Coordinates of N, CA, C and O in Angstrom, one line a residue:
V1 N 13.3 -14.4 -9.5 CA 12.0 -15.1 -9.4 C 12.2 -16.2 -8.3 O 13.1 -17.0 -8.4
N2 N 11.3 -16.1 -7.3 CA 11.4 -17.1 -6.2 C 12.8 -17.2 -5.6 O 13.2 -18.2 -5.2
G3 N 13.4 -16.0 -5.5 CA 14.7 -15.9 -4.8 C 15.9 -16.2 -5.7 O 17.0 -16.2 -5.3
V4 N 15.7 -16.5 -7.0 CA 16.7 -16.8 -8.0 C 16.9 -15.7 -8.9 O 15.9 -15.3 -9.6
A5 N 18.1 -15.1 -9.1 CA 18.3 -14.0 -10.0 C 18.4 -14.5 -11.4 O 19.0 -15.5 -11.7
S6 N 17.8 -13.7 -12.3 CA 17.9 -14.1 -13.7 C 19.2 -13.5 -14.3 O 19.9 -12.8 -13.6
E7 N 19.5 -13.9 -15.5 CA 20.6 -13.3 -16.2 C 20.2 -11.8 -16.5 O 19.1 -11.5 -16.8
P8 N 21.1 -10.9 -16.3 CA 20.8 -9.4 -16.6 C 20.6 -9.2 -18.1 O 21.1 -9.9 -18.9
L9 N 19.8 -8.2 -18.4 CA 19.6 -7.7 -19.8 C 20.9 -7.0 -20.2 O 21.3 -6.2 -19.4
A10 N 21.3 -7.2 -21.4 CA 22.5 -6.5 -21.9 C 22.0 -5.1 -22.2 O 20.9 -4.9 -22.6
Q11 N 22.9 -4.1 -22.1 CA 22.6 -2.7 -22.5 C 22.1 -2.6 -23.9 O 21.3 -1.8 -24.3
A12 N 22.6 -3.5 -24.8 CA 22.3 -3.4 -26.2 C 21.0 -4.3 -26.5 O 20.7 -4.5 -27.7
S13 N 20.4 -4.8 -25.5 CA 19.3 -5.7 -25.7 C 18.1 -5.1 -26.5 O 17.9 -3.9 -26.3
E14 N 17.4 -5.9 -27.2 CA 16.3 -5.4 -28.0 C 15.2 -4.9 -27.1 O 14.3 -4.2 -27.5
Y15 N 15.2 -5.2 -25.8 CA 14.2 -4.9 -24.9 C 14.4 -3.5 -24.2 O 13.5 -3.0 -23.6
V16 N 15.6 -3.0 -24.2 CA 15.9 -1.8 -23.5 C 15.0 -0.7 -24.1 O 15.0 -0.5 -25.3
G17 N 14.3 0.0 -23.2 CA 13.5 1.1 -23.6 C 12.1 0.7 -24.1 O 11.3 1.5 -24.6
T18 N 11.8 -0.6 -24.0 CA 10.5 -1.1 -24.4 C 9.7 -1.5 -23.1 O 10.2 -1.4 -22.0
S19 N 8.4 -1.9 -23.3 CA 7.6 -2.2 -22.2 C 7.5 -3.7 -21.9 O 6.7 -4.2 -21.1
K20 N 8.4 -4.5 -22.6 CA 8.5 -6.0 -22.3 C 9.9 -6.5 -22.4 O 10.7 -5.8 -23.0
A21 N 10.1 -7.6 -21.8 CA 11.5 -8.2 -21.9 C 11.3 -9.7 -21.6 O 10.3 -10.1 -20.9
T22 N 12.3 -10.5 -22.1 CA 12.3 -11.9 -21.8 C 13.5 -12.1 -20.9 O 14.6 -11.8 -21.3
F23 N 13.3 -12.7 -19.7 CA 14.4 -13.0 -18.8 C 14.6 -14.5 -18.7 O 13.6 -15.2 -18.8
E24 N 15.8 -15.0 -18.5 CA 16.0 -16.4 -18.4 C 16.5 -16.7 -17.0 O 17.5 -16.1 -16.6
V25 N 15.9 -17.6 -16.3 CA 16.3 -18.0 -15.0 C 17.0 -19.4 -15.1 O 16.4 -20.3 -15.7
K26 N 18.2 -19.5 -14.7 CA 19.0 -20.7 -15.0 C 18.7 -21.8 -14.0 O 19.1 -22.9 -14.3
S27 N 17.9 -21.6 -13.0 CA 17.5 -22.6 -12.0 C 16.1 -23.0 -12.3 O 15.3 -22.2 -12.7
A28 N 15.7 -24.2 -11.8 CA 14.3 -24.6 -11.9 C 13.5 -23.8 -10.8 O 13.9 -23.9 -9.6
V29 N 12.5 -23.2 -11.2 CA 11.6 -22.5 -10.2 C 10.2 -22.9 -10.7 O 9.9 -23.1 -11.9
G30 N 9.3 -23.0 -9.8 CA 7.9 -23.4 -10.1 C 6.9 -22.4 -9.5 O 7.2 -21.6 -8.7
A31 N 5.7 -22.5 -10.1 CA 4.6 -21.6 -9.6 C 4.2 -22.0 -8.2 O 4.4 -23.1 -7.7
P32 N 3.7 -21.0 -7.4 CA 3.6 -19.6 -7.8 C 4.9 -18.9 -7.9 O 5.8 -19.2 -7.3
Y33 N 4.9 -17.9 -8.8 CA 6.1 -17.1 -9.1 C 6.1 -15.8 -8.3 O 5.1 -15.1 -8.4
Y34 N 7.1 -15.4 -7.6 CA 7.2 -14.2 -6.9 C 8.5 -13.5 -7.5 O 9.5 -14.1 -7.5
F35 N 8.4 -12.2 -7.9 CA 9.5 -11.7 -8.6 C 9.6 -10.2 -8.4 O 8.6 -9.5 -8.0
A36 N 10.8 -9.7 -8.5 CA 11.1 -8.2 -8.3 C 12.3 -7.9 -9.2 O 13.1 -8.7 -9.5
Y37 N 12.3 -6.6 -9.6 CA 13.4 -6.0 -10.4 C 13.7 -4.6 -9.8 O 12.8 -3.9 -9.5
P38 N 14.9 -4.3 -9.6 CA 16.2 -5.0 -9.8 C 16.4 -6.1 -8.8 O 16.0 -5.9 -7.6
A39 N 17.0 -7.2 -9.3 CA 17.2 -8.4 -8.4 C 18.1 -8.0 -7.2 O 17.9 -8.6 -6.1
A40 N 19.0 -7.1 -7.4 CA 19.9 -6.6 -6.3 C 19.1 -6.0 -5.1 O 19.7 -6.0 -4.0
S41 N 17.9 -5.6 -5.3 CA 17.1 -5.0 -4.2 C 16.5 -6.1 -3.3 O 16.0 -5.8 -2.2
V42 N 16.5 -7.4 -3.7 CA 15.8 -8.4 -3.0 C 16.8 -9.3 -2.1 O 17.9 -9.6 -2.6
S43 N 16.5 -9.6 -0.9 CA 17.2 -10.5 -0.1 C 16.3 -11.2 0.8 O 15.1 -10.9 0.9
A44 N 16.8 -12.3 1.5 CA 16.0 -13.1 2.4 C 14.7 -13.5 1.9 O 13.6 -13.5 2.6
Y45 N 14.7 -14.0 0.6 CA 13.4 -14.6 0.0 C 13.0 -15.8 0.8 O 13.9 -16.7 1.1
N46 N 11.7 -16.0 1.1 CA 11.2 -17.1 1.8 C 9.8 -17.4 1.4 O 8.9 -16.7 2.0
A47 N 9.5 -18.3 0.5 CA 8.2 -18.7 0.2 C 7.1 -17.6 0.0 O 6.1 -17.6 0.7
G48 N 7.4 -16.7 -0.9 CA 6.5 -15.6 -1.2 C 6.6 -14.3 -0.4 O 5.8 -13.4 -0.4
S49 N 7.7 -14.2 0.4 CA 8.0 -13.0 1.1 C 9.5 -12.7 1.0 O 10.2 -13.6 0.7
A50 N 9.9 -11.5 1.2 CA 11.3 -11.1 1.0 C 11.5 -9.8 1.7 O 10.6 -9.1 2.1
T51 N 12.8 -9.5 1.8 CA 13.3 -8.2 2.2 C 13.7 -7.4 1.0 O 14.3 -7.9 0.1
I52 N 13.2 -6.2 0.9 CA 13.5 -5.3 -0.2 C 14.3 -4.1 0.3 O 13.9 -3.5 1.4
T53 N 15.4 -3.7 -0.3 CA 16.1 -2.6 0.1 C 16.1 -1.5 -1.0 O 16.5 -1.8 -2.1
L54 N 15.5 -0.4 -0.6 CA 15.5 0.8 -1.5 C 16.6 1.7 -1.1 O 16.8 2.0 0.1
P55 N 17.4 2.2 -2.1 CA 18.6 3.0 -1.7 C 18.3 4.3 -1.0 O 17.3 5.0 -1.4
E56 N 19.1 4.6 -0.1 CA 19.0 5.9 0.7 C 19.5 7.0 -0.2 O 19.1 8.1 0.0
K57 N 20.5 6.7 -1.1 CA 21.1 7.7 -2.0 C 20.8 7.3 -3.4 O 21.1 6.1 -3.8
Q58 N 20.3 8.2 -4.2 CA 20.2 8.0 -5.6 C 21.1 8.9 -6.3 O 21.3 10.1 -5.9
E59 N 21.6 8.5 -7.4 CA 22.6 9.3 -8.2 C 21.8 10.2 -9.2 O 20.8 9.7 -9.8
W60 N 22.3 11.4 -9.4 CA 21.7 12.3 -10.4 C 22.2 11.8 -11.8 O 23.3 11.5 -12.0
L61 N 21.2 11.7 -12.7 CA 21.6 11.3 -14.1 C 20.8 12.3 -15.0 O 19.7 12.7 -14.7
S62 N 21.5 12.8 -16.0 CA 20.9 13.7 -16.9 C 19.6 13.2 -17.5 O 19.6 12.2 -18.2
A63 N 18.5 14.0 -17.3 CA 17.2 13.7 -18.0 C 16.6 12.4 -17.6 O 15.7 12.0 -18.3
T64 N 17.0 11.8 -16.5 CA 16.3 10.5 -16.1 C 16.5 10.3 -14.7 O 17.0 11.1 -13.9
Y65 N 16.1 9.1 -14.2 CA 16.2 8.7 -12.8 C 17.3 7.6 -12.6 O 17.7 7.0 -13.6
D66 N 17.6 7.4 -11.4 CA 18.6 6.3 -11.1 C 17.8 5.0 -11.1 O 17.0 4.6 -10.3
A67 N 18.1 4.2 -12.2 CA 17.3 2.9 -12.4 C 17.5 1.9 -11.3 O 16.6 1.1 -11.1
S68 N 18.6 2.0 -10.5 CA 18.8 1.1 -9.4 C 17.7 1.3 -8.3 O 17.5 0.4 -7.5
A69 N 17.0 2.4 -8.3 CA 16.0 2.7 -7.4 C 14.6 2.4 -7.9 O 13.6 2.6 -7.2
F70 N 14.4 2.0 -9.2 CA 13.1 1.8 -9.7 C 12.6 0.4 -9.5 O 12.9 -0.5 -10.3
L71 N 12.0 0.1 -8.4 CA 11.5 -1.2 -8.0 C 10.2 -1.5 -8.7 O 9.3 -0.8 -8.7
M72 N 10.2 -2.7 -9.3 CA 9.0 -3.3 -9.9 C 8.9 -4.7 -9.3 O 9.9 -5.4 -9.1
M73 N 7.7 -5.2 -9.1 CA 7.5 -6.6 -8.6 C 6.1 -7.1 -8.9 O 5.3 -6.4 -9.4
G74 N 5.9 -8.4 -8.5 CA 4.6 -9.0 -8.7 C 4.6 -10.4 -8.3 O 5.6 -11.0 -7.8
K75 N 3.5 -11.1 -8.6 CA 3.4 -12.5 -8.4 C 2.4 -13.1 -9.4 O 1.6 -12.4 -9.9
S76 N 2.6 -14.3 -9.8 CA 1.9 -14.9 -10.8 C 1.8 -16.5 -10.7 O 2.8 -17.1 -10.1
D77 N 0.8 -17.1 -11.2 CA 0.7 -18.5 -11.2 C 1.1 -19.1 -12.6 O 1.2 -20.3 -12.8
V78 N 1.3 -18.2 -13.6 CA 1.7 -18.6 -14.9 C 3.1 -18.0 -15.2 O 3.6 -17.1 -14.6
E79 N 3.8 -18.6 -16.3 CA 5.1 -18.2 -16.6 C 5.3 -16.8 -17.2 O 6.4 -16.3 -17.3
T80 N 4.2 -16.2 -17.7 CA 4.3 -14.8 -18.1 C 4.1 -13.9 -16.9 O 3.1 -13.9 -16.3
L81 N 5.2 -13.1 -16.7 CA 5.2 -12.3 -15.5 C 5.0 -10.8 -15.8 O 5.6 -10.3 -16.7
T82 N 4.0 -10.2 -15.1 CA 3.8 -8.8 -15.3 C 4.3 -8.0 -14.1 O 3.8 -8.3 -13.0
F83 N 5.2 -7.2 -14.3 CA 5.8 -6.4 -13.2 C 5.0 -5.1 -13.0 O 4.7 -4.4 -13.9
T84 N 4.8 -4.8 -11.7 CA 4.0 -3.6 -11.4 C 5.0 -2.6 -10.8 O 5.7 -3.0 -9.8
P85 N 5.1 -1.4 -11.3 CA 6.0 -0.4 -10.7 C 5.6 -0.1 -9.3 O 4.4 0.2 -9.1
M86 N 6.5 -0.1 -8.4 CA 6.2 0.3 -7.0 C 6.6 1.7 -6.6 O 6.4 2.1 -5.5
M87 N 7.2 2.4 -7.6 CA 7.8 3.7 -7.4 C 7.1 4.8 -8.2 O 6.5 4.5 -9.2
S88 N 7.1 6.0 -7.6 CA 6.7 7.2 -8.3 C 7.9 8.1 -8.6 O 8.8 8.1 -7.8
A89 N 7.9 8.7 -9.7 CA 9.0 9.6 -10.0 C 8.6 11.1 -9.7 O 7.5 11.5 -10.1
I90 N 9.4 11.8 -9.0 CA 9.3 13.2 -8.8 C 10.2 13.9 -9.7 O 11.4 13.7 -9.7
R91 N 9.7 14.9 -10.5 CA 10.6 15.7 -11.4 C 10.6 17.1 -10.8 O 9.5 17.7 -10.7
L92 N 11.8 17.6 -10.6 CA 11.9 19.0 -10.1 C 12.8 19.8 -11.0 O 13.8 19.3 -11.6
N93 N 12.4 21.0 -11.2 CA 13.3 22.0 -11.9 C 13.4 23.1 -11.0 O 12.6 24.0 -10.8
I94 N 14.6 23.2 -10.3 CA 14.8 24.1 -9.3 C 15.6 25.3 -9.8 O 16.7 25.1 -10.3
T95 N 15.0 26.5 -9.7 CA 15.7 27.7 -10.1 C 16.3 28.5 -8.9 O 15.8 28.3 -7.8
S96 N 17.2 29.3 -9.2 CA 17.9 30.1 -8.1 C 18.5 31.3 -8.7 O 19.0 31.3 -9.9
S97 N 18.6 32.4 -8.0 CA 19.3 33.6 -8.4 C 20.8 33.5 -7.8 O 21.5 34.4 -8.1
H98 N 21.1 32.5 -7.1 CA 22.4 32.4 -6.5 C 23.4 32.0 -7.6 O 23.1 31.3 -8.6
N99 N 24.6 32.4 -7.4 CA 25.7 32.1 -8.3 C 26.5 30.9 -7.8 O 27.6 31.0 -7.4
S100 N 25.7 29.8 -7.7 CA 26.3 28.5 -7.2 C 25.6 27.3 -8.0 O 24.8 27.6 -8.9
L101 N 26.0 26.2 -7.5 CA 25.4 24.9 -8.1 C 24.6 24.2 -7.1 O 24.8 24.3 -5.9
L102 N 23.7 23.3 -7.6 CA 22.9 22.4 -6.8 C 23.8 21.3 -6.3 O 24.4 20.6 -7.1
R103 N 23.9 21.1 -5.0 CA 24.7 20.0 -4.4 C 23.9 18.7 -4.3 O 24.5 17.6 -4.5
S104 N 22.7 18.8 -3.8 CA 21.9 17.6 -3.6 C 20.4 18.0 -3.4 O 20.1 19.2 -3.2
V105 N 19.6 17.0 -3.4 CA 18.1 17.2 -3.0 C 17.8 16.1 -2.1 O 18.0 14.9 -2.3
T106 N 17.2 16.5 -1.0 CA 16.7 15.4 0.0 C 15.2 15.6 0.0 O 14.6 16.6 0.3
F107 N 14.5 14.4 -0.2 CA 13.0 14.3 0.0 C 12.8 13.8 1.3 O 13.4 12.8 1.8
M108 N 11.8 14.4 2.1 CA 11.5 14.0 3.4 C 10.0 13.9 3.5 O 9.3 14.8 3.1
T109 N 9.5 12.8 4.2 CA 8.1 12.7 4.4 C 7.8 13.5 5.7 O 8.6 13.6 6.6
L110 N 6.6 14.1 5.8 CA 6.2 14.8 7.0 C 5.3 13.9 7.9 O 4.8 14.4 9.0
G111 N 5.1 12.7 7.5 CA 4.4 11.7 8.3 C 5.2 10.5 8.7 O 6.4 10.6 8.8
D112 N 4.6 9.4 8.8 CA 5.2 8.1 9.1 C 5.7 7.3 8.0 O 6.2 6.2 8.1
E113 N 5.4 7.7 6.7 CA 5.8 7.0 5.6 C 7.3 6.8 5.4 O 8.1 7.7 5.8
K114 N 7.7 5.6 5.0 CA 9.1 5.3 4.7 C 9.4 5.3 3.2 O 8.5 4.8 2.5
V115 N 10.6 5.8 2.8 CA 10.9 5.9 1.4 C 12.2 5.3 1.0 O 12.5 5.2 -0.2
S116 N 13.0 4.8 2.0 CA 14.3 4.2 1.7 C 14.7 3.3 2.8 O 14.1 3.3 3.9
G117 N 15.7 2.4 2.6 CA 16.1 1.4 3.6 C 15.4 0.1 3.4 O 15.1 -0.3 2.2
E118 N 15.2 -0.6 4.5 CA 14.7 -2.0 4.4 C 13.2 -2.1 4.6 O 12.6 -1.5 5.5
F119 N 12.6 -2.9 3.7 CA 11.1 -3.1 3.7 C 10.9 -4.6 3.6 O 11.7 -5.4 3.1
T120 N 9.7 -5.1 4.1 CA 9.3 -6.4 3.8 C 8.2 -6.4 2.7 O 7.6 -5.3 2.6
T121 N 8.1 -7.5 2.0 CA 7.1 -7.5 1.0 C 6.5 -8.9 0.8 O 7.1 -9.9 1.1
D122 N 5.2 -8.9 0.4 CA 4.6 -10.1 -0.1 C 4.5 -10.1 -1.6 O 3.8 -10.9 -2.2
F123 N 5.2 -9.2 -2.2 CA 5.3 -9.0 -3.7 C 4.1 -8.3 -4.3 O 3.9 -8.2 -5.5
T124 N 3.2 -7.7 -3.4 CA 2.2 -6.9 -3.8 C 2.2 -5.5 -3.1 O 1.7 -4.5 -3.6
S125 N 3.0 -5.4 -2.0 CA 3.1 -4.1 -1.3 C 4.4 -4.1 -0.5 O 5.0 -5.1 -0.4
L126 N 4.7 -2.9 0.0 CA 5.9 -2.8 0.8 C 5.5 -2.3 2.2 O 4.7 -1.5 2.4
T127 N 6.2 -2.8 3.2 CA 6.1 -2.4 4.6 C 7.4 -2.0 5.2 O 8.3 -2.9 5.2
G128 N 7.6 -0.8 5.6 CA 8.8 -0.4 6.2 C 9.2 -1.1 7.5 O 8.3 -1.3 8.3
T129 N 10.4 -1.5 7.6 CA 10.9 -2.1 8.9 C 11.5 -1.0 9.8 O 11.5 0.2 9.4
S130 N 12.1 -1.4 10.9 CA 12.7 -0.4 11.7 C 14.0 0.2 11.1 O 14.6 1.1 11.5
Q131 N 14.4 -0.5 10.0 CA 15.6 -0.1 9.2 C 15.2 0.8 8.0 O 16.1 1.1 7.2
A132 N 14.0 1.2 7.9 CA 13.5 2.1 6.8 C 13.6 3.5 7.3 O 13.5 3.8 8.4
H133 N 13.7 4.4 6.3 CA 13.9 5.9 6.6 C 12.8 6.7 5.9 O 12.3 6.4 4.8
P134 N 12.5 7.9 6.5 CA 11.5 8.8 5.9 C 12.1 9.8 5.0 O 11.6 10.9 4.7
Y135 N 13.3 9.5 4.4 CA 14.0 10.4 3.5 C 14.8 9.6 2.5 O 15.1 8.4 2.6
V136 N 15.1 10.3 1.4 CA 15.9 9.8 0.3 C 16.7 11.0 -0.2 O 16.2 12.1 -0.3
H137 N 18.0 10.7 -0.5 CA 18.9 11.8 -1.0 C 19.2 11.6 -2.5 O 19.5 10.5 -2.9
L138 N 19.1 12.6 -3.3 CA 19.6 12.6 -4.6 C 21.0 13.4 -4.6 O 21.0 14.5 -4.2
I139 N 22.0 12.7 -5.0 CA 23.4 13.2 -4.9 C 23.8 13.7 -6.3 O 23.8 12.9 -7.3
A140 N 24.2 15.0 -6.4 CA 24.7 15.5 -7.6 C 26.2 15.1 -7.8 O 26.8 14.7 -6.9
P141 N 26.6 15.0 -9.1 CA 28.0 14.7 -9.3 C 29.0 15.7 -8.6 O 28.5 16.8 -8.3
K142 N 30.2 15.3 -8.4 CA 31.2 16.2 -7.8 C 31.2 17.6 -8.5 O 31.2 17.7 -9.7
G143 N 31.1 18.6 -7.7 CA 31.0 20.0 -8.3 C 29.6 20.5 -8.3 O 29.4 21.7 -8.3
G144 N 28.6 19.6 -8.4 CA 27.2 20.0 -8.4 C 26.7 20.1 -9.9 O 27.4 19.9 -10.8
I145 N 25.4 20.5 -9.9 CA 24.7 20.7 -11.2 C 24.1 22.1 -11.3 O 23.8 22.6 -10.2
E146 N 23.9 22.6 -12.4 CA 23.4 23.9 -12.6 C 21.9 24.0 -12.1 O 21.1 23.1 -12.4
F147 N 21.6 25.1 -11.4 CA 20.1 25.3 -11.1 C 19.4 25.4 -12.4 O 19.9 25.9 -13.4
G148 N 18.2 25.0 -12.5 CA 17.4 25.0 -13.7 C 17.5 23.7 -14.5 O 16.8 23.5 -15.4
T149 N 18.3 22.8 -14.0 CA 18.4 21.4 -14.6 C 17.4 20.5 -13.9 O 17.2 20.6 -12.7
E150 N 16.7 19.7 -14.7 CA 15.7 18.8 -14.2 C 16.4 17.7 -13.3 O 17.4 17.2 -13.8
V151 N 15.8 17.4 -12.2 CA 16.3 16.3 -11.4 C 15.1 15.4 -11.1 O 13.9 15.8 -11.0
Y152 N 15.4 14.1 -11.0 CA 14.4 13.1 -10.7 C 14.7 12.3 -9.5 O 15.9 11.9 -9.3
L153 N 13.7 12.1 -8.7 CA 13.8 11.3 -7.5 C 12.8 10.2 -7.6 O 11.6 10.5 -8.0
L154 N 13.1 9.0 -7.1 CA 12.1 7.9 -7.0 C 11.7 7.7 -5.6 O 12.6 7.6 -4.7
I155 N 10.4 7.6 -5.3 CA 9.9 7.3 -4.0 C 8.8 6.3 -4.1 O 8.2 6.1 -5.2
P156 N 8.5 5.5 -3.1 CA 7.5 4.5 -3.2 C 6.1 5.2 -3.5 O 5.8 6.3 -3.0
A157 N 5.4 4.5 -4.4 CA 4.0 5.0 -4.8 C 3.1 4.7 -3.6 O 2.7 3.6 -3.4
Q158 N 2.8 5.8 -2.9 CA 1.9 5.6 -1.7 C 1.3 7.0 -1.4 O 1.8 8.0 -1.9
T159 N 0.4 7.1 -0.5 CA -0.2 8.4 -0.1 C 0.7 9.0 1.0 O 1.1 8.3 1.9
Y160 N 1.0 10.3 0.8 CA 1.8 11.0 1.8 C 0.9 12.0 2.5 O 0.8 13.2 2.2
A161 N 0.1 11.4 3.4 CA -1.1 12.1 4.0 C -0.7 13.4 4.7 O -1.4 14.4 4.7
S162 N 0.5 13.4 5.3 CA 0.9 14.6 6.0 C 1.8 15.6 5.2 O 2.2 16.6 5.6
G163 N 2.1 15.1 3.9 CA 2.8 16.0 3.0 C 4.3 15.5 2.9 O 4.7 14.5 3.4
M164 N 5.0 16.4 2.2 CA 6.4 16.1 2.0 C 7.2 17.4 2.0 O 6.6 18.5 1.9
A165 N 8.5 17.3 2.2 CA 9.4 18.5 2.2 C 10.7 18.2 1.4 O 11.0 17.0 1.3
F166 N 11.4 19.2 1.0 CA 12.6 19.0 0.3 C 13.7 19.9 0.9 O 13.4 21.1 1.2
A167 N 14.9 19.4 1.0 CA 16.1 20.2 1.4 C 16.9 20.3 0.2 O 17.2 19.2 -0.5
I168 N 17.3 21.5 -0.2 CA 18.0 21.7 -1.5 C 19.2 22.6 -1.2 O 19.2 23.8 -1.5
P169 N 20.3 22.0 -0.7 CA 21.5 22.9 -0.5 C 22.3 23.2 -1.8 O 22.3 22.3 -2.7
A170 N 22.9 24.3 -1.8 CA 23.7 24.7 -2.9 C 25.2 24.6 -2.5 O 25.5 24.4 -1.4
T171 N 26.0 24.6 -3.5 CA 27.5 24.4 -3.3 C 28.1 25.6 -2.5 O 29.2 25.5 -1.9
D172 N 27.4 26.8 -2.5 CA 27.9 27.9 -1.7 C 27.4 27.9 -0.2 O 27.6 28.9 0.5
G173 N 26.7 26.8 0.2 CA 26.2 26.7 1.5 C 24.9 27.3 1.8 O 24.3 27.2 2.9
T174 N 24.2 27.9 0.7 CA 22.9 28.4 0.9 C 21.8 27.3 0.7 O 22.1 26.3 0.2

């Protein structure tokens, strides 16, 4: 909040898996409040603007997405903060007749949209900088994952006017 990180929620917190949480900021901050989660994605905060970094690589997790890539943010004049998700989730179930495993999935935009790297924000929207990329990689664990397993990628919630493409290499090189 306003460039100050809150204490993290414990994994056993009563808020895990719910639609609300109470965070405590150990420093004095005042309205207006500008906030983002996860705090690790925010840098260079300055009076209502900041740099946001979206990971270029996301880890595959069974039946879910990489939470470190799920950006939420907002701004408020009151102490009750409502976070707006800035990301969309893509769920893929990729089948294959090959006798191999899925090594990774790369999402690529076919236009000028940026989906990873460095962005600037006013805490209502994201703008890609020259350090932003039109791709994001989902990395499978060592050895790969079986085809037919659901995979989830997070990308900024925006219009992809020219479309999107995926690169899906298998462990056998196909």
